[in-house]
Amino acid sequence: MSLIVVGSMAFDAIETPFGKSDKIVGGAATYIAWSASNFTRPVKQISVVGGDFPKQELKMLEARGVLLEGVQVKEKEKSFFWSGRYHMDMNTRDTLETQLNVLGNFRPVVPDNYQDCEYLMLGNLAPSVQISVINQLKSKPKLVVMDTMNFWMDTAMKDLEKVIKKVDVLLVNDSEARQLSGQFSLVSAARAIMEMGPKYLIIKKGEHGALLFNDDKVFFAPALPLEVVFDPTGAGDTFAGGFIGHLASKKDISFETMKAGIIVGSAMASFCVEKFGTARLKELTRADIDNRIQMFRELTKFNIELSE
Ligand code: AMP
């Protein structure tokens, strides 16, 4: 099986009520690759960076089994830059600045040895880029998962609708689900969004977990209650990487495996928020992940016997 990841690789500057980062490495595809490579390798990456992107970061990803043949390096240009400020609840944030830079005129090229793709993860970036990758694949992948955000709903809604039509699983957060559907109830929003194309919809609710919808079925995964949340940036992408990485490793796309996938995604996201940027993801061992998944089992396990 092989997994293609498409998305931004970037610099981020983050402010939380408790601290502030300098310009650090981030980007949707960066987080997805760090997360998914725990479960499946190689991860075949498609993105674009400027000459300012640290070569050392690219080397670390390669050492993890992330193929970078599809990552264009534009030496004379600047990498995508995003800055955001979290509110007191650490669940909501404002984008302070988005500088598209190299992402502004990115034309992705799918290398020949990526054509065996069975799992396609369309991470957050311009919908026109996401659709171009789908169109370059000679055979349809077994599963196409897509993430997006309000920025693209505000600036490229027409293109976004075209991609949404072509994907199997769409991932959005709760406010994006409401914006996309115009519905307040998440159940009504899910129904409306699934009518736009995807058979499955995942709605992320930050510290309140995630919902998986398919037809009339719904499954809920909690988020791990954590004492310290340092930086939520990338949690959604890390979730997506865990989700699709798990499905690819199981070679199965049934609803049951997707349920396990959203638990794996939630476990991975719970690590991401513990340090700034990708720092926590870089130090994880298999034992750390196994332990955390066990914590999710404990968190949701209960017996009920009602008396007569
Ligand atoms: P998340 O916290 O999972 O929503 O993802 C945050 C990551 O998304 C950051 O590392 C940003 O670099 C990246 N990002 C923010 N805005 C955009 C955008 N408009 N397009 C692509 N990537 C973005």
mmCIF file of C-alpha atoms and ligand atoms in Angstrom:
data_model
loop_
_atom_site.group_PDB
_atom_site.id
_atom_site.type_symbol
_atom_site.label_atom_id
_atom_site.label_comp_id
_atom_site.label_asym_id
_atom_site.label_seq_id
_atom_site.Cartn_x
_atom_site.Cartn_y
_atom_site.Cartn_z
ATOM 1 C CA MET A 1 0.000 0.000 0.000
ATOM 2 C CA SER A 2 1.176 3.501 -0.440
ATOM 3 C CA LEU A 3 0.143 6.820 1.012
ATOM 4 C CA ILE A 4 0.465 10.216 -0.621
ATOM 5 C CA VAL A 5 0.276 13.298 1.599
ATOM 6 C CA VAL A 6 -0.341 16.711 0.054
ATOM 7 C CA GLY A 7 -0.320 19.902 2.097
ATOM 8 C CA SER A 8 1.516 22.949 3.282
ATOM 9 C CA MET A 9 5.019 22.842 4.758
ATOM 10 C CA ALA A 10 5.499 26.097 6.514
ATOM 11 C CA PHE A 11 6.754 28.465 9.136
ATOM 12 C CA ASP A 12 4.338 29.282 11.950
ATOM 13 C CA ALA A 13 4.400 31.866 14.737
ATOM 14 C CA ILE A 14 2.086 31.024 17.592
ATOM 15 C CA GLU A 15 0.761 32.956 20.545
ATOM 16 C CA THR A 16 -1.103 31.323 23.394
ATOM 17 C CA PRO A 17 -2.274 32.963 26.635
ATOM 18 C CA PHE A 18 0.710 31.227 28.233
ATOM 19 C CA GLY A 19 3.550 31.780 25.782
ATOM 20 C CA LYS A 20 4.747 32.727 22.351
ATOM 21 C CA SER A 21 6.884 30.858 19.812
ATOM 22 C CA ASP A 22 9.427 32.306 17.404
ATOM 23 C CA LYS A 23 9.029 31.324 13.779
ATOM 24 C CA ILE A 24 8.927 27.531 13.946
ATOM 25 C CA VAL A 25 8.498 24.794 11.383
ATOM 26 C CA GLY A 26 4.891 23.719 10.850
ATOM 27 C CA GLY A 27 2.472 23.191 8.006
ATOM 28 C CA ALA A 28 -0.290 20.674 7.542
ATOM 29 C CA ALA A 29 1.747 18.142 5.545
ATOM 30 C CA THR A 30 4.636 18.342 8.019
ATOM 31 C CA TYR A 31 2.387 17.326 10.911
ATOM 32 C CA ILE A 32 0.595 14.672 8.849
ATOM 33 C CA ALA A 33 3.885 13.077 7.772
ATOM 34 C CA TRP A 34 5.313 12.983 11.299
ATOM 35 C CA SER A 35 2.130 11.375 12.527
ATOM 36 C CA ALA A 36 1.336 8.911 9.685
ATOM 37 C CA SER A 37 4.919 7.612 9.457
ATOM 38 C CA ASN A 38 4.416 5.916 12.828
ATOM 39 C CA PHE A 39 2.007 3.528 11.106
ATOM 40 C CA THR A 40 2.904 3.268 7.438
ATOM 41 C CA ARG A 41 5.994 3.943 5.310
ATOM 42 C CA PRO A 42 6.912 5.338 2.931
ATOM 43 C CA VAL A 43 4.865 8.478 3.143
ATOM 44 C CA LYS A 44 5.031 10.083 -0.292
ATOM 45 C CA GLN A 45 4.985 13.816 0.288
ATOM 46 C CA ILE A 46 3.817 16.563 -2.116
ATOM 47 C CA SER A 47 4.423 20.171 -1.132
ATOM 48 C CA VAL A 48 6.505 23.254 -1.809
ATOM 49 C CA VAL A 49 8.980 25.173 0.352
ATOM 50 C CA GLY A 50 11.220 28.184 -0.108
ATOM 51 C CA GLY A 51 15.007 28.357 0.190
ATOM 52 C CA ASP A 52 14.526 29.461 3.808
ATOM 53 C CA PHE A 53 13.048 26.095 4.890
ATOM 54 C CA PRO A 54 15.660 24.288 7.033
ATOM 55 C CA LYS A 55 17.336 21.471 5.069
ATOM 56 C CA GLN A 56 17.812 19.680 8.372
ATOM 57 C CA GLU A 57 14.012 19.385 8.772
ATOM 58 C CA LEU A 58 13.775 17.766 5.349
ATOM 59 C CA LYS A 59 16.559 15.334 6.279
ATOM 60 C CA MET A 60 14.760 14.370 9.490
ATOM 61 C CA LEU A 61 11.598 13.622 7.540
ATOM 62 C CA GLU A 62 13.555 11.525 5.029
ATOM 63 C CA ALA A 63 15.103 9.572 7.883
ATOM 64 C CA ARG A 64 11.547 8.806 9.030
ATOM 65 C CA GLY A 65 10.656 7.218 5.701
ATOM 66 C CA VAL A 66 9.054 10.284 4.126
ATOM 67 C CA LEU A 67 9.824 10.502 0.388
ATOM 68 C CA LEU A 68 10.399 14.072 -0.705
ATOM 69 C CA GLU A 69 10.580 13.653 -4.486
ATOM 70 C CA GLY A 70 7.272 15.523 -4.752
ATOM 71 C CA VAL A 71 8.423 18.428 -2.564
ATOM 72 C CA GLN A 72 9.562 21.383 -4.666
ATOM 73 C CA VAL A 73 12.261 23.605 -3.167
ATOM 74 C CA LYS A 74 12.148 27.144 -4.604
ATOM 75 C CA GLU A 75 15.520 28.432 -3.478
ATOM 76 C CA LYS A 76 14.846 32.084 -4.318
ATOM 77 C CA GLU A 77 11.429 32.272 -2.669
ATOM 78 C CA LYS A 78 9.995 32.262 0.842
ATOM 79 C CA SER A 79 8.082 29.443 2.495
ATOM 80 C CA PHE A 80 4.391 29.729 3.414
ATOM 81 C CA PHE A 81 3.977 31.606 6.711
ATOM 82 C CA TRP A 82 1.038 31.485 9.106
ATOM 83 C CA SER A 83 0.596 33.091 12.499
ATOM 84 C CA GLY A 84 -2.200 32.601 14.965
ATOM 85 C CA ARG A 85 -3.306 33.545 18.458
ATOM 86 C CA TYR A 86 -5.227 31.157 20.699
ATOM 87 C CA HIS A 87 -7.998 32.312 22.983
ATOM 88 C CA MET A 88 -8.093 31.501 26.687
ATOM 89 C CA ASP A 89 -9.890 28.163 26.065
ATOM 90 C CA MET A 90 -7.034 27.055 23.722
ATOM 91 C CA ASN A 91 -9.766 25.605 21.517
ATOM 92 C CA THR A 92 -10.426 28.606 19.335
ATOM 93 C CA ARG A 93 -7.942 30.863 17.602
ATOM 94 C CA ASP A 94 -7.625 33.841 15.327
ATOM 95 C CA THR A 95 -5.415 33.807 12.276
ATOM 96 C CA LEU A 96 -3.204 36.888 12.555
ATOM 97 C CA GLU A 97 -1.437 36.544 9.231
ATOM 98 C CA THR A 98 -1.304 34.217 6.223
ATOM 99 C CA GLN A 99 1.533 34.797 3.733
ATOM 100 C CA LEU A 100 1.075 32.338 0.879
ATOM 101 C CA ASN A 101 4.541 33.020 -0.626
ATOM 102 C CA VAL A 102 5.586 29.809 -2.504
ATOM 103 C CA LEU A 103 2.122 28.357 -2.013
ATOM 104 C CA GLY A 104 0.611 31.222 -4.042
ATOM 105 C CA ASN A 105 1.652 29.798 -7.415
ATOM 106 C CA PHE A 106 2.283 26.182 -6.509
ATOM 107 C CA ARG A 107 1.800 23.691 -9.349
ATOM 108 C CA PRO A 108 2.129 20.220 -7.827
ATOM 109 C CA VAL A 109 3.742 17.489 -9.917
ATOM 110 C CA VAL A 110 3.007 13.888 -8.981
ATOM 111 C CA PRO A 111 6.204 11.860 -9.543
ATOM 112 C CA ASP A 112 5.887 8.572 -11.516
ATOM 113 C CA ASN A 113 6.782 6.437 -8.523
ATOM 114 C CA TYR A 114 3.849 7.939 -6.577
ATOM 115 C CA GLN A 115 1.378 6.463 -9.097
ATOM 116 C CA ASP A 116 0.826 3.317 -6.999
ATOM 117 C CA CYS A 117 -1.093 5.462 -4.480
ATOM 118 C CA GLU A 118 -3.862 3.649 -2.625
ATOM 119 C CA TYR A 119 -4.428 6.192 0.126
ATOM 120 C CA LEU A 120 -4.474 9.899 -0.664
ATOM 121 C CA MET A 121 -4.420 12.467 2.145
ATOM 122 C CA LEU A 122 -5.264 15.929 0.880
ATOM 123 C CA GLY A 123 -4.015 18.112 3.703
ATOM 124 C CA ASN A 124 -4.963 21.721 4.079
ATOM 125 C CA LEU A 125 -3.970 23.904 1.128
ATOM 126 C CA ALA A 126 -5.511 25.540 -1.920
ATOM 127 C CA PRO A 127 -8.396 23.412 -3.280
ATOM 128 C CA SER A 128 -7.071 23.966 -6.825
ATOM 129 C CA VAL A 129 -3.846 22.203 -5.784
ATOM 130 C CA GLN A 130 -5.767 19.376 -4.123
ATOM 131 C CA ILE A 131 -7.815 18.806 -7.283
ATOM 132 C CA SER A 132 -4.749 18.926 -9.509
ATOM 133 C CA VAL A 133 -3.212 16.041 -7.528
ATOM 134 C CA ILE A 134 -6.398 13.971 -7.841
ATOM 135 C CA ASN A 135 -6.456 14.620 -11.599
ATOM 136 C CA GLN A 136 -2.799 13.618 -12.071
ATOM 137 C CA LEU A 137 -3.323 10.155 -10.571
ATOM 138 C CA LYS A 138 -3.780 7.566 -13.329
ATOM 139 C CA SER A 139 -5.873 5.243 -11.188
ATOM 140 C CA LYS A 140 -8.313 6.183 -8.459
ATOM 141 C CA PRO A 141 -6.963 5.607 -4.938
ATOM 142 C CA LYS A 142 -8.784 3.243 -2.597
ATOM 143 C CA LEU A 143 -9.518 6.137 -0.246
ATOM 144 C CA VAL A 144 -9.257 9.905 -0.555
ATOM 145 C CA VAL A 145 -9.337 11.889 2.697
ATOM 146 C CA MET A 146 -9.435 15.679 2.654
ATOM 147 C CA ASP A 147 -8.864 18.366 5.254
ATOM 148 C CA THR A 148 -9.594 22.033 4.720
ATOM 149 C CA MET A 149 -10.254 25.205 6.679
ATOM 150 C CA ASN A 150 -12.328 28.384 6.819
ATOM 151 C CA PHE A 151 -9.615 30.334 4.926
ATOM 152 C CA TRP A 152 -10.458 28.376 1.744
ATOM 153 C CA MET A 153 -14.208 28.634 2.390
ATOM 154 C CA ASP A 154 -13.761 32.409 2.461
ATOM 155 C CA THR A 155 -11.449 32.682 -0.541
ATOM 156 C CA ALA A 156 -12.056 29.719 -2.887
ATOM 157 C CA MET A 157 -15.485 28.232 -2.183
ATOM 158 C CA LYS A 158 -16.211 27.234 -5.810
ATOM 159 C CA ASP A 159 -12.985 25.224 -6.117
ATOM 160 C CA LEU A 160 -13.535 23.774 -2.672
ATOM 161 C CA GLU A 161 -16.956 22.432 -3.663
ATOM 162 C CA LYS A 162 -15.390 20.730 -6.691
ATOM 163 C CA VAL A 163 -12.819 18.860 -4.575
ATOM 164 C CA ILE A 164 -15.321 17.952 -1.873
ATOM 165 C CA LYS A 165 -17.374 16.176 -4.550
ATOM 166 C CA LYS A 166 -14.455 13.882 -5.325
ATOM 167 C CA VAL A 167 -13.380 12.765 -1.848
ATOM 168 C CA ASP A 168 -14.468 9.844 0.335
ATOM 169 C CA VAL A 169 -13.795 11.368 3.767
ATOM 170 C CA LEU A 170 -13.899 15.057 4.669
ATOM 171 C CA LEU A 171 -12.352 16.361 7.890
ATOM 172 C CA VAL A 172 -13.385 19.740 9.293
ATOM 173 C CA ASN A 173 -13.763 21.289 12.705
ATOM 174 C CA ASP A 174 -17.159 22.141 14.182
ATOM 175 C CA SER A 175 -17.217 25.814 13.180
ATOM 176 C CA GLU A 176 -16.078 24.926 9.645
ATOM 177 C CA ALA A 177 -18.850 22.284 9.405
ATOM 178 C CA ARG A 178 -21.371 24.987 10.341
ATOM 179 C CA GLN A 179 -19.879 27.482 7.864
ATOM 180 C CA LEU A 180 -19.810 24.939 5.035
ATOM 181 C CA SER A 181 -23.369 23.707 5.558
ATOM 182 C CA GLY A 182 -25.106 26.790 6.950
ATOM 183 C CA GLN A 183 -26.563 24.506 9.658
ATOM 184 C CA PHE A 184 -26.116 24.931 13.398
ATOM 185 C CA SER A 185 -26.875 21.349 14.475
ATOM 186 C CA LEU A 186 -23.824 19.202 13.731
ATOM 187 C CA VAL A 187 -26.071 16.284 12.778
ATOM 188 C CA SER A 188 -27.871 18.435 10.197
ATOM 189 C CA ALA A 189 -24.538 19.885 9.086
ATOM 190 C CA ALA A 190 -23.146 16.371 8.603
ATOM 191 C CA ARG A 191 -26.133 15.345 6.516
ATOM 192 C CA ALA A 192 -25.850 18.442 4.325
ATOM 193 C CA ILE A 193 -22.088 18.006 3.842
ATOM 194 C CA MET A 194 -22.393 14.302 2.954
ATOM 195 C CA GLU A 195 -24.888 15.353 0.274
ATOM 196 C CA MET A 196 -22.088 17.473 -1.226
ATOM 197 C CA GLY A 197 -20.076 14.297 -1.992
ATOM 198 C CA PRO A 198 -18.150 12.579 0.799
ATOM 199 C CA LYS A 199 -19.575 9.329 2.191
ATOM 200 C CA TYR A 200 -17.842 9.933 5.497
ATOM 201 C CA LEU A 201 -17.462 13.107 7.506
ATOM 202 C CA ILE A 202 -15.249 13.674 10.534
ATOM 203 C CA ILE A 203 -16.002 16.715 12.668
ATOM 204 C CA LYS A 204 -13.152 17.639 15.040
ATOM 205 C CA LYS A 205 -14.141 19.399 18.216
ATOM 206 C CA GLY A 206 -10.742 20.135 19.740
ATOM 207 C CA GLU A 207 -10.661 19.240 23.414
ATOM 208 C CA HIS A 208 -14.188 17.833 23.032
ATOM 209 C CA GLY A 209 -13.195 14.980 20.748
ATOM 210 C CA ALA A 210 -14.304 14.047 17.249
ATOM 211 C CA LEU A 211 -17.400 12.667 15.514
ATOM 212 C CA LEU A 212 -17.420 10.254 12.586
ATOM 213 C CA PHE A 213 -20.533 10.202 10.377
ATOM 214 C CA ASN A 214 -21.533 7.742 7.634
ATOM 215 C CA ASP A 215 -25.128 7.485 6.388
ATOM 216 C CA ASP A 216 -27.159 7.298 9.603
ATOM 217 C CA LYS A 217 -24.280 5.970 11.682
ATOM 218 C CA VAL A 218 -22.305 8.111 14.062
ATOM 219 C CA PHE A 219 -19.301 7.343 16.294
ATOM 220 C CA PHE A 220 -17.651 9.565 18.877
ATOM 221 C CA ALA A 221 -14.038 9.584 20.086
ATOM 222 C CA PRO A 222 -13.171 11.720 23.106
ATOM 223 C CA ALA A 223 -10.046 13.815 23.395
ATOM 224 C CA LEU A 224 -7.774 12.828 26.254
ATOM 225 C CA PRO A 225 -8.249 15.230 29.173
ATOM 226 C CA LEU A 226 -4.761 16.729 29.510
ATOM 227 C CA GLU A 227 -3.391 18.757 32.378
ATOM 228 C CA VAL A 228 -1.239 20.930 30.156
ATOM 229 C CA VAL A 229 -2.088 21.985 26.623
ATOM 230 C CA PHE A 230 0.887 23.866 25.339
ATOM 231 C CA ASP A 231 0.162 24.481 21.661
ATOM 232 C CA PRO A 232 -2.844 23.074 19.751
ATOM 233 C CA THR A 233 -1.384 24.004 16.341
ATOM 234 C CA GLY A 234 -1.226 21.006 14.046
ATOM 235 C CA ALA A 235 -3.454 18.852 16.250
ATOM 236 C CA GLY A 236 -5.986 18.480 13.434
ATOM 237 C CA ASP A 237 -3.291 17.482 10.934
ATOM 238 C CA THR A 238 -1.691 15.101 13.400
ATOM 239 C CA PHE A 239 -5.143 13.572 13.907
ATOM 240 C CA ALA A 240 -5.517 13.171 10.136
ATOM 241 C CA GLY A 241 -2.080 11.528 9.878
ATOM 242 C CA GLY A 242 -2.932 9.022 12.603
ATOM 243 C CA PHE A 243 -6.313 8.303 11.026
ATOM 244 C CA ILE A 244 -5.129 7.628 7.484
ATOM 245 C CA GLY A 245 -1.874 6.001 8.666
ATOM 246 C CA HIS A 246 -3.897 3.496 10.654
ATOM 247 C CA LEU A 247 -6.238 2.703 7.741
ATOM 248 C CA ALA A 248 -3.283 2.264 5.386
ATOM 249 C CA SER A 249 -1.536 -0.062 7.834
ATOM 250 C CA LYS A 250 -4.697 -2.173 8.213
ATOM 251 C CA LYS A 251 -5.381 -2.103 4.448
ATOM 252 C CA ASP A 252 -9.034 -1.713 5.345
ATOM 253 C CA ILE A 253 -11.512 1.119 4.952
ATOM 254 C CA SER A 254 -14.570 -0.276 6.738
ATOM 255 C CA PHE A 255 -16.538 1.863 9.200
ATOM 256 C CA GLU A 256 -15.178 -0.317 12.070
ATOM 257 C CA THR A 257 -11.563 0.390 11.072
ATOM 258 C CA MET A 258 -12.395 4.073 10.676
ATOM 259 C CA LYS A 259 -13.684 4.060 14.265
ATOM 260 C CA ALA A 260 -10.325 2.698 15.420
ATOM 261 C CA GLY A 261 -8.677 5.263 13.123
ATOM 262 C CA ILE A 262 -10.286 8.189 14.885
ATOM 263 C CA ILE A 263 -9.096 6.838 18.228
ATOM 264 C CA VAL A 264 -5.552 6.554 16.821
ATOM 265 C CA GLY A 265 -5.903 10.083 15.434
ATOM 266 C CA SER A 266 -7.081 11.400 18.794
ATOM 267 C CA ALA A 267 -4.185 9.683 20.565
ATOM 268 C CA MET A 268 -1.663 11.233 18.168
ATOM 269 C CA ALA A 269 -3.278 14.682 18.505
ATOM 270 C CA SER A 270 -2.999 14.421 22.294
ATOM 271 C CA PHE A 271 0.789 14.213 21.934
ATOM 272 C CA CYS A 272 1.006 17.070 19.447
ATOM 273 C CA VAL A 273 -0.422 19.658 21.848
ATOM 274 C CA GLU A 274 2.071 18.849 24.616
ATOM 275 C CA LYS A 275 4.919 20.916 23.108
ATOM 276 C CA PHE A 276 5.317 23.731 20.579
ATOM 277 C CA GLY A 277 5.336 22.706 16.903
ATOM 278 C CA THR A 278 6.398 19.188 15.943
ATOM 279 C CA ALA A 279 8.737 18.769 18.941
ATOM 280 C CA ARG A 280 6.659 16.169 20.777
ATOM 281 C CA LEU A 281 5.935 14.138 17.624
ATOM 282 C CA LYS A 282 9.652 13.849 16.909
ATOM 283 C CA GLU A 283 10.440 12.098 20.175
ATOM 284 C CA LEU A 284 7.611 9.523 20.264
ATOM 285 C CA THR A 285 8.238 5.798 20.577
ATOM 286 C CA ARG A 286 5.887 2.930 19.719
ATOM 287 C CA ALA A 287 5.509 2.255 23.448
ATOM 288 C CA ASP A 288 4.351 5.865 24.035
ATOM 289 C CA ILE A 289 1.663 5.416 21.383
ATOM 290 C CA ASP A 290 0.544 2.013 22.706
ATOM 291 C CA ASN A 291 0.261 3.432 26.239
ATOM 292 C CA ARG A 292 -1.774 6.360 25.079
ATOM 293 C CA ILE A 293 -4.187 4.187 23.109
ATOM 294 C CA GLN A 294 -4.602 2.126 26.277
ATOM 295 C CA MET A 295 -5.535 5.344 28.116
ATOM 296 C CA PHE A 296 -8.286 5.912 25.541
ATOM 297 C CA ARG A 297 -9.588 2.375 26.156
ATOM 298 C CA GLU A 298 -9.745 3.081 29.892
ATOM 299 C CA LEU A 299 -11.342 6.475 29.365
ATOM 300 C CA THR A 300 -14.325 5.106 27.475
ATOM 301 C CA LYS A 301 -14.800 1.665 29.048
ATOM 302 C CA PHE A 302 -17.823 1.164 31.316
ATOM 303 C CA ASN A 303 -20.400 -1.410 32.352
ATOM 304 C CA ILE A 304 -24.011 -0.588 33.039
ATOM 305 C CA GLU A 305 -26.539 -2.937 34.503
ATOM 306 C CA LEU A 306 -29.866 -1.345 35.303
ATOM 307 C CA SER A 307 -31.719 -2.876 38.202
ATOM 308 C CA GLU A 308 -35.286 -4.099 37.662
HETATM 309 P P1 AMP B 1 -4.279 22.784 12.465
HETATM 310 O O1 AMP B 1 -3.900 23.380 13.784
HETATM 311 O O2 AMP B 1 -4.278 21.267 12.470
HETATM 312 O O3 AMP B 1 -5.507 23.362 11.873
HETATM 313 O O4 AMP B 1 -3.105 23.140 11.431
HETATM 314 C C1 AMP B 1 -2.248 24.210 11.595
HETATM 315 C C2 AMP B 1 -1.242 24.207 10.446
HETATM 316 O O5 AMP B 1 -1.915 24.561 9.241
HETATM 317 C C3 AMP B 1 -0.145 25.233 10.675
HETATM 318 O O6 AMP B 1 1.087 24.554 10.818
HETATM 319 C C4 AMP B 1 -0.182 26.132 9.442
HETATM 320 O O7 AMP B 1 1.084 26.295 8.848
HETATM 321 C C5 AMP B 1 -1.099 25.425 8.478
HETATM 322 N N1 AMP B 1 -1.996 26.380 7.811
HETATM 323 C C6 AMP B 1 -2.645 27.443 8.367
HETATM 324 N N2 AMP B 1 -3.369 28.094 7.423
HETATM 325 C C7 AMP B 1 -3.198 27.410 6.267
HETATM 326 C C8 AMP B 1 -3.702 27.576 4.930
HETATM 327 N N3 AMP B 1 -4.535 28.580 4.595
HETATM 328 N N4 AMP B 1 -3.306 26.678 4.004
HETATM 329 C C9 AMP B 1 -2.479 25.663 4.317
HETATM 330 N N5 AMP B 1 -1.964 25.463 5.543
HETATM 331 C C10 AMP B 1 -2.326 26.314 6.521
#
